[in-house]
PDB file of N, CA and C in Angstrom:
ATOM      1  N   MET A   1     113.808 139.671 302.160  1.00  0.00           N
ATOM      2  CA  MET A   1     112.641 139.168 302.530  1.00  0.00           C
ATOM      3  C   MET A   1     112.852 137.538 302.285  1.00  0.00           C
ATOM      4  N   LYS A   2     112.667 137.158 303.738  1.00  0.00           N
ATOM      5  CA  LYS A   2     113.006 135.860 303.663  1.00  0.00           C
ATOM      6  C   LYS A   2     112.048 134.679 302.992  1.00  0.00           C
ATOM      7  N   LYS A   3     112.698 134.115 302.892  1.00  0.00           N
ATOM      8  CA  LYS A   3     111.785 133.000 301.957  1.00  0.00           C
ATOM      9  C   LYS A   3     110.824 132.023 302.589  1.00  0.00           C
ATOM     10  N   TYR A   4     109.318 131.785 302.177  1.00  0.00           N
ATOM     11  CA  TYR A   4     108.990 131.429 303.877  1.00  0.00           C
ATOM     12  C   TYR A   4     108.948 129.678 303.130  1.00  0.00           C
ATOM     13  N   ASN A   5     108.746 128.209 303.993  1.00  0.00           N
ATOM     14  CA  ASN A   5     108.681 127.583 303.495  1.00  0.00           C
ATOM     15  C   ASN A   5     107.875 126.831 304.323  1.00  0.00           C
ATOM     16  N   PRO A   6     106.666 126.548 303.556  1.00  0.00           N
ATOM     17  CA  PRO A   6     105.763 125.588 304.298  1.00  0.00           C
ATOM     18  C   PRO A   6     106.123 124.323 304.800  1.00  0.00           C
ATOM     19  N   VAL A   7     105.558 123.758 305.934  1.00  0.00           N
ATOM     20  CA  VAL A   7     106.125 122.185 306.808  1.00  0.00           C
ATOM     21  C   VAL A   7     104.940 121.670 306.589  1.00  0.00           C
ATOM     22  N   HIS A   8     104.754 120.376 306.717  1.00  0.00           N
ATOM     23  CA  HIS A   8     103.409 119.636 306.263  1.00  0.00           C
ATOM     24  C   HIS A   8     103.023 119.737 307.925  1.00  0.00           C
ATOM     25  N   PRO A   9     102.014 119.466 308.010  1.00  0.00           N
ATOM     26  CA  PRO A   9     100.912 119.415 309.825  1.00  0.00           C
ATOM     27  C   PRO A   9     101.445 117.955 310.386  1.00  0.00           C
ATOM     28  N   LEU A  10     101.885 117.301 309.966  1.00  0.00           N
ATOM     29  CA  LEU A  10     101.636 116.140 310.600  1.00  0.00           C
ATOM     30  C   LEU A  10     103.309 116.316 311.273  1.00  0.00           C
ATOM     31  N   MET A  11     104.419 116.831 310.262  1.00  0.00           N
ATOM     32  CA  MET A  11     105.997 117.400 310.934  1.00  0.00           C
ATOM     33  C   MET A  11     105.946 118.239 312.009  1.00  0.00           C
ATOM     34  N   SER A  12     104.552 119.361 312.081  1.00  0.00           N
ATOM     35  CA  SER A  12     104.499 120.457 313.255  1.00  0.00           C
ATOM     36  C   SER A  12     103.811 119.192 314.339  1.00  0.00           C
ATOM     37  N   GLU A  13     103.015 118.695 314.974  1.00  0.00           N
ATOM     38  CA  GLU A  13     102.436 117.801 315.271  1.00  0.00           C
ATOM     39  C   GLU A  13     103.337 117.101 316.098  1.00  0.00           C
ATOM     40  N   ALA A  14     104.392 116.604 315.238  1.00  0.00           N
ATOM     41  CA  ALA A  14     105.458 115.441 315.428  1.00  0.00           C
ATOM     42  C   ALA A  14     106.568 116.251 316.013  1.00  0.00           C
ATOM     43  N   PHE A  15     106.772 117.713 316.316  1.00  0.00           N
ATOM     44  CA  PHE A  15     107.995 118.666 316.354  1.00  0.00           C
ATOM     45  C   PHE A  15     107.517 118.506 317.653  1.00  0.00           C
ATOM     46  N   VAL A  16     105.852 118.972 317.766  1.00  0.00           N
ATOM     47  CA  VAL A  16     105.569 119.743 319.369  1.00  0.00           C
ATOM     48  C   VAL A  16     105.470 118.760 320.455  1.00  0.00           C
ATOM     49  N   ILE A  17     105.532 117.290 319.920  1.00  0.00           N
ATOM     50  CA  ILE A  17     105.393 116.030 320.660  1.00  0.00           C
ATOM     51  C   ILE A  17     106.365 115.748 320.771  1.00  0.00           C
ATOM     52  N   TRP A  18     108.029 116.199 320.238  1.00  0.00           N
ATOM     53  CA  TRP A  18     109.329 115.858 320.632  1.00  0.00           C
ATOM     54  C   TRP A  18     109.401 116.901 321.609  1.00  0.00           C
ATOM     55  N   LEU A  19     109.048 118.215 320.927  1.00  0.00           N
ATOM     56  CA  LEU A  19     110.098 119.004 322.342  1.00  0.00           C
ATOM     57  C   LEU A  19     108.710 118.514 323.642  1.00  0.00           C
ATOM     58  N   VAL A  20     107.836 118.243 323.812  1.00  0.00           N
ATOM     59  CA  VAL A  20     107.546 117.423 325.403  1.00  0.00           C
ATOM     60  C   VAL A  20     108.355 116.160 326.094  1.00  0.00           C
ATOM     61  N   LYS A  21     108.108 115.327 324.494  1.00  0.00           N
ATOM     62  CA  LYS A  21     109.337 113.802 325.205  1.00  0.00           C
ATOM     63  C   LYS A  21     110.277 114.413 325.624  1.00  0.00           C
ATOM     64  N   ILE A  22     111.464 115.608 325.277  1.00  0.00           N
ATOM     65  CA  ILE A  22     112.546 115.868 326.049  1.00  0.00           C
ATOM     66  C   ILE A  22     112.595 116.797 326.459  1.00  0.00           C
ATOM     67  N   GLY A  23     110.904 116.986 327.625  1.00  0.00           N
ATOM     68  CA  GLY A  23     111.827 117.891 328.630  1.00  0.00           C
ATOM     69  C   GLY A  23     110.962 119.334 328.353  1.00  0.00           C
ATOM     70  N   TYR A  24     110.221 119.792 327.272  1.00  0.00           N
ATOM     71  CA  TYR A  24     109.597 120.925 327.321  1.00  0.00           C
ATOM     72  C   TYR A  24     108.555 121.005 327.938  1.00  0.00           C
ATOM     73  N   LYS A  25     108.255 122.069 328.777  1.00  0.00           N
ATOM     74  CA  LYS A  25     106.411 122.084 329.415  1.00  0.00           C
ATOM     75  C   LYS A  25     105.760 123.579 327.796  1.00  0.00           C
ATOM     76  N   GLY A  26     105.530 123.273 327.516  1.00  0.00           N
ATOM     77  CA  GLY A  26     103.941 124.220 326.984  1.00  0.00           C
ATOM     78  C   GLY A  26     103.405 125.093 327.787  1.00  0.00           C
ATOM     79  N   VAL A  27     103.029 126.746 327.401  1.00  0.00           N
ATOM     80  CA  VAL A  27     102.175 127.710 327.860  1.00  0.00           C
ATOM     81  C   VAL A  27     102.062 128.181 327.022  1.00  0.00           C
ATOM     82  N   THR A  28     100.823 128.491 326.155  1.00  0.00           N
ATOM     83  CA  THR A  28      99.839 128.738 325.871  1.00  0.00           C
ATOM     84  C   THR A  28      99.587 130.534 325.702  1.00  0.00           C
ATOM     85  N   ASN A  29      99.387 131.585 325.281  1.00  0.00           N
ATOM     86  CA  ASN A  29      99.046 132.854 325.766  1.00  0.00           C
ATOM     87  C   ASN A  29      98.801 133.598 324.396  1.00  0.00           C
ATOM     88  N   ALA A  30      98.171 134.356 323.902  1.00  0.00           N
ATOM     89  CA  ALA A  30      97.587 135.226 322.921  1.00  0.00           C
ATOM     90  C   ALA A  30      98.281 135.272 322.048  1.00  0.00           C
ATOM     91  N   SER A  31     100.096 135.438 321.903  1.00  0.00           N
ATOM     92  CA  SER A  31     100.915 135.374 320.979  1.00  0.00           C
ATOM     93  C   SER A  31     101.598 134.032 320.381  1.00  0.00           C
ATOM     94  N   GLY A  32     101.287 132.651 321.135  1.00  0.00           N
ATOM     95  CA  GLY A  32     101.635 131.518 320.749  1.00  0.00           C
ATOM     96  C   GLY A  32     101.289 130.505 321.966  1.00  0.00           C
ATOM     97  N   VAL A  33     102.606 129.919 322.046  1.00  0.00           N
ATOM     98  CA  VAL A  33     103.239 128.944 322.475  1.00  0.00           C
ATOM     99  C   VAL A  33     104.649 129.156 322.371  1.00  0.00           C
ATOM    100  N   LEU A  34     104.623 128.939 324.333  1.00  0.00           N
ATOM    101  CA  LEU A  34     106.191 129.162 325.014  1.00  0.00           C
ATOM    102  C   LEU A  34     106.443 127.767 325.019  1.00  0.00           C
ATOM    103  N   PHE A  35     107.641 127.873 325.025  1.00  0.00           N
ATOM    104  CA  PHE A  35     108.352 126.112 325.327  1.00  0.00           C
ATOM    105  C   PHE A  35     109.576 126.787 326.498  1.00  0.00           C
ATOM    106  N   TYR A  36     109.313 126.040 327.779  1.00  0.00           N
ATOM    107  CA  TYR A  36     110.171 125.957 328.849  1.00  0.00           C
ATOM    108  C   TYR A  36     110.618 124.570 329.147  1.00  0.00           C
ATOM    109  N   CYS A  37     111.837 125.116 330.096  1.00  0.00           N
ATOM    110  CA  CYS A  37     112.564 123.934 330.026  1.00  0.00           C
ATOM    111  C   CYS A  37     113.248 123.808 331.491  1.00  0.00           C
ATOM    112  N   GLU A  38     113.459 122.973 332.313  1.00  0.00           N
ATOM    113  CA  GLU A  38     113.788 123.165 333.661  1.00  0.00           C
ATOM    114  C   GLU A  38     115.409 123.392 333.543  1.00  0.00           C
ATOM    115  N   ALA A  39     115.735 122.363 332.511  1.00  0.00           N
ATOM    116  CA  ALA A  39     117.393 122.131 332.462  1.00  0.00           C
ATOM    117  C   ALA A  39     117.580 123.008 331.232  1.00  0.00           C
ATOM    118  N   SER A  40     118.936 123.942 331.444  1.00  0.00           N
ATOM    119  CA  SER A  40     119.183 124.718 330.396  1.00  0.00           C
ATOM    120  C   SER A  40     120.998 124.561 330.385  1.00  0.00           C
ATOM    121  N   GLY A  41     121.032 125.276 329.499  1.00  0.00           N
ATOM    122  CA  GLY A  41     122.274 124.673 328.464  1.00  0.00           C
ATOM    123  C   GLY A  41     122.274 124.809 326.565  1.00  0.00           C
ATOM    124  N   LYS A  42     123.114 124.864 326.118  1.00  0.00           N
ATOM    125  CA  LYS A  42     123.322 125.132 325.246  1.00  0.00           C
ATOM    126  C   LYS A  42     122.363 123.779 323.922  1.00  0.00           C
ATOM    127  N   ASN A  43     122.421 122.790 324.577  1.00  0.00           N
ATOM    128  CA  ASN A  43     121.384 121.685 324.016  1.00  0.00           C
ATOM    129  C   ASN A  43     120.039 122.095 324.375  1.00  0.00           C
ATOM    130  N   PHE A  44     119.764 122.627 325.335  1.00  0.00           N
ATOM    131  CA  PHE A  44     118.233 123.334 326.248  1.00  0.00           C
ATOM    132  C   PHE A  44     117.984 125.021 325.735  1.00  0.00           C
ATOM    133  N   PRO A  45     117.621 125.580 324.668  1.00  0.00           N
ATOM    134  CA  PRO A  45     117.815 126.848 324.667  1.00  0.00           C
ATOM    135  C   PRO A  45     116.414 127.429 325.575  1.00  0.00           C
ATOM    136  N   ARG A  46     116.642 128.680 325.877  1.00  0.00           N
ATOM    137  CA  ARG A  46     115.300 128.739 326.553  1.00  0.00           C
ATOM    138  C   ARG A  46     114.435 129.863 325.498  1.00  0.00           C
ATOM    139  N   ASN A  47     113.021 130.345 325.651  1.00  0.00           N
ATOM    140  CA  ASN A  47     112.259 130.759 325.520  1.00  0.00           C
ATOM    141  C   ASN A  47     112.509 130.565 323.332  1.00  0.00           C
ATOM    142  N   VAL A  48     111.623 129.284 323.504  1.00  0.00           N
ATOM    143  CA  VAL A  48     111.349 128.746 322.062  1.00  0.00           C
ATOM    144  C   VAL A  48     110.056 128.712 322.115  1.00  0.00           C
ATOM    145  N   MET A  49     109.538 129.531 321.609  1.00  0.00           N
ATOM    146  CA  MET A  49     108.369 129.816 320.919  1.00  0.00           C
ATOM    147  C   MET A  49     107.558 129.798 319.141  1.00  0.00           C
ATOM    148  N   ILE A  50     106.742 129.443 319.325  1.00  0.00           N
ATOM    149  CA  ILE A  50     106.205 128.697 318.505  1.00  0.00           C
ATOM    150  C   ILE A  50     105.132 130.467 318.075  1.00  0.00           C
ATOM    151  N   MET A  51     104.680 131.094 317.448  1.00  0.00           N
ATOM    152  CA  MET A  51     103.514 132.401 317.469  1.00  0.00           C
ATOM    153  C   MET A  51     102.706 131.748 317.003  1.00  0.00           C
ATOM    154  N   ALA A  52     101.635 132.428 317.284  1.00  0.00           N
ATOM    155  CA  ALA A  52     100.392 132.374 316.693  1.00  0.00           C
ATOM    156  C   ALA A  52     100.125 132.120 315.430  1.00  0.00           C
ATOM    157  N   ASN A  53     100.754 133.083 314.580  1.00  0.00           N
ATOM    158  CA  ASN A  53     101.013 132.707 312.955  1.00  0.00           C
ATOM    159  C   ASN A  53     101.706 131.608 312.367  1.00  0.00           C
ATOM    160  N   GLY A  54     101.888 130.960 313.310  1.00  0.00           N
ATOM    161  CA  GLY A  54     102.990 129.051 313.145  1.00  0.00           C
ATOM    162  C   GLY A  54     104.659 129.455 312.662  1.00  0.00           C
ATOM    163  N   ARG A  55     105.181 130.640 312.556  1.00  0.00           N
ATOM    164  CA  ARG A  55     106.805 131.087 312.570  1.00  0.00           C
ATOM    165  C   ARG A  55     107.271 130.841 314.169  1.00  0.00           C
ATOM    166  N   LEU A  56     108.511 130.552 314.302  1.00  0.00           N
ATOM    167  CA  LEU A  56     108.998 129.861 315.430  1.00  0.00           C
ATOM    168  C   LEU A  56     110.943 131.032 315.037  1.00  0.00           C
ATOM    169  N   ASN A  57     110.878 130.625 316.745  1.00  0.00           N
ATOM    170  CA  ASN A  57     112.182 131.926 316.659  1.00  0.00           C
ATOM    171  C   ASN A  57     113.321 131.453 316.679  1.00  0.00           C
ATOM    172  N   LYS A  58     113.907 131.733 317.012  1.00  0.00           N
ATOM    173  CA  LYS A  58     115.578 131.710 316.578  1.00  0.00           C
ATOM    174  C   LYS A  58     115.479 130.214 317.051  1.00  0.00           C
ATOM    175  N   PRO A  59     115.595 130.042 318.872  1.00  0.00           N
ATOM    176  CA  PRO A  59     115.707 128.911 319.753  1.00  0.00           C
ATOM    177  C   PRO A  59     114.554 127.733 318.774  1.00  0.00           C
ATOM    178  N   ALA A  60     113.524 128.362 318.616  1.00  0.00           N
ATOM    179  CA  ALA A  60     112.582 126.880 317.740  1.00  0.00           C
ATOM    180  C   ALA A  60     113.366 126.538 316.392  1.00  0.00           C
ATOM    181  N   THR A  61     113.717 127.787 316.133  1.00  0.00           N
ATOM    182  CA  THR A  61     114.463 127.094 314.431  1.00  0.00           C
ATOM    183  C   THR A  61     115.210 126.345 314.558  1.00  0.00           C
ATOM    184  N   GLN A  62     116.349 126.188 315.513  1.00  0.00           N
ATOM    185  CA  GLN A  62     117.298 125.177 315.374  1.00  0.00           C
ATOM    186  C   GLN A  62     117.145 124.588 316.483  1.00  0.00           C
ATOM    187  N   LEU A  63     116.023 124.259 317.025  1.00  0.00           N
ATOM    188  CA  LEU A  63     115.391 122.905 317.745  1.00  0.00           C
ATOM    189  C   LEU A  63     115.019 121.902 316.302  1.00  0.00           C
ATOM    190  N   PHE A  64     113.923 123.231 315.600  1.00  0.00           N
ATOM    191  CA  PHE A  64     113.399 122.134 314.633  1.00  0.00           C
ATOM    192  C   PHE A  64     114.339 121.929 313.395  1.00  0.00           C
ATOM    193  N   GLU A  65     115.624 121.952 313.456  1.00  0.00           N
ATOM    194  CA  GLU A  65     116.972 122.033 312.799  1.00  0.00           C
ATOM    195  C   GLU A  65     117.206 120.512 313.006  1.00  0.00           C
ATOM    196  N   GLU A  66     117.219 120.430 314.526  1.00  0.00           N
ATOM    197  CA  GLU A  66     117.742 119.363 315.470  1.00  0.00           C
ATOM    198  C   GLU A  66     117.025 118.122 315.313  1.00  0.00           C
ATOM    199  N   PHE A  67     115.428 118.864 314.954  1.00  0.00           N
ATOM    200  CA  PHE A  67     114.639 117.349 315.029  1.00  0.00           C
ATOM    201  C   PHE A  67     114.546 116.628 313.759  1.00  0.00           C
ATOM    202  N   LYS A  68     114.580 117.669 312.695  1.00  0.00           N
ATOM    203  CA  LYS A  68     114.582 117.488 310.884  1.00  0.00           C
ATOM    204  C   LYS A  68     115.585 116.251 311.113  1.00  0.00           C
ATOM    205  N   LYS A  69     116.997 116.304 311.329  1.00  0.00           N
ATOM    206  CA  LYS A  69     117.710 115.307 311.281  1.00  0.00           C
ATOM    207  C   LYS A  69     118.111 113.550 311.642  1.00  0.00           C
ATOM    208  N   TYR A  70     116.651 113.960 312.580  1.00  0.00           N
ATOM    209  CA  TYR A  70     116.175 112.515 313.032  1.00  0.00           C
ATOM    210  C   TYR A  70     115.227 111.758 311.823  1.00  0.00           C
ATOM    211  N   ASN A  71     115.010 112.677 310.706  1.00  0.00           N
ATOM    212  CA  ASN A  71     113.920 111.745 309.814  1.00  0.00           C
ATOM    213  C   ASN A  71     112.695 111.425 310.179  1.00  0.00           C
ATOM    214  N   PRO A  72     111.674 111.750 311.171  1.00  0.00           N
ATOM    215  CA  PRO A  72     110.872 111.147 311.807  1.00  0.00           C
ATOM    216  C   PRO A  72     109.667 110.216 310.559  1.00  0.00           C
ATOM    217  N   PHE A  73     110.147 110.920 309.663  1.00  0.00           N
ATOM    218  CA  PHE A  73     108.786 110.138 308.900  1.00  0.00           C
ATOM    219  C   PHE A  73     109.274 109.500 307.842  1.00  0.00           C
ATOM    220  N   GLY A  74     110.605 109.409 307.251  1.00  0.00           N
ATOM    221  CA  GLY A  74     111.587 108.653 306.829  1.00  0.00           C
ATOM    222  C   GLY A  74     111.147 109.147 304.971  1.00  0.00           C
ATOM    223  N   GLU A  75     110.208 108.648 304.568  1.00  0.00           N
ATOM    224  CA  GLU A  75     109.768 108.488 303.126  1.00  0.00           C
ATOM    225  C   GLU A  75     108.515 109.246 303.125  1.00  0.00           C
ATOM    226  N   VAL A  76     107.682 109.033 303.764  1.00  0.00           N
ATOM    227  CA  VAL A  76     106.309 109.208 304.025  1.00  0.00           C
ATOM    228  C   VAL A  76     105.703 110.750 303.661  1.00  0.00           C
ATOM    229  N   ALA A  77     106.633 111.714 304.490  1.00  0.00           N
ATOM    230  CA  ALA A  77     106.423 112.935 304.751  1.00  0.00           C
ATOM    231  C   ALA A  77     107.421 113.985 303.439  1.00  0.00           C
TER     232      ALA A  77
END
């Protein structure tokens, strides 16, 4: 069983804002939020999804790891 690591709520909101800032558009449905981008490639994966229970699919996890490298809050969070 995979270990669950909770994320600070501000980090989650900042991730969504960052996705929109880099060009993703979000569509809400019953299963969660699906983000898509008109550009495609290795740096812009398709089918980025944040599920209703807060879990991320594989492309979203890859983008979240890249987002954490920017250290958005520094010492705060």
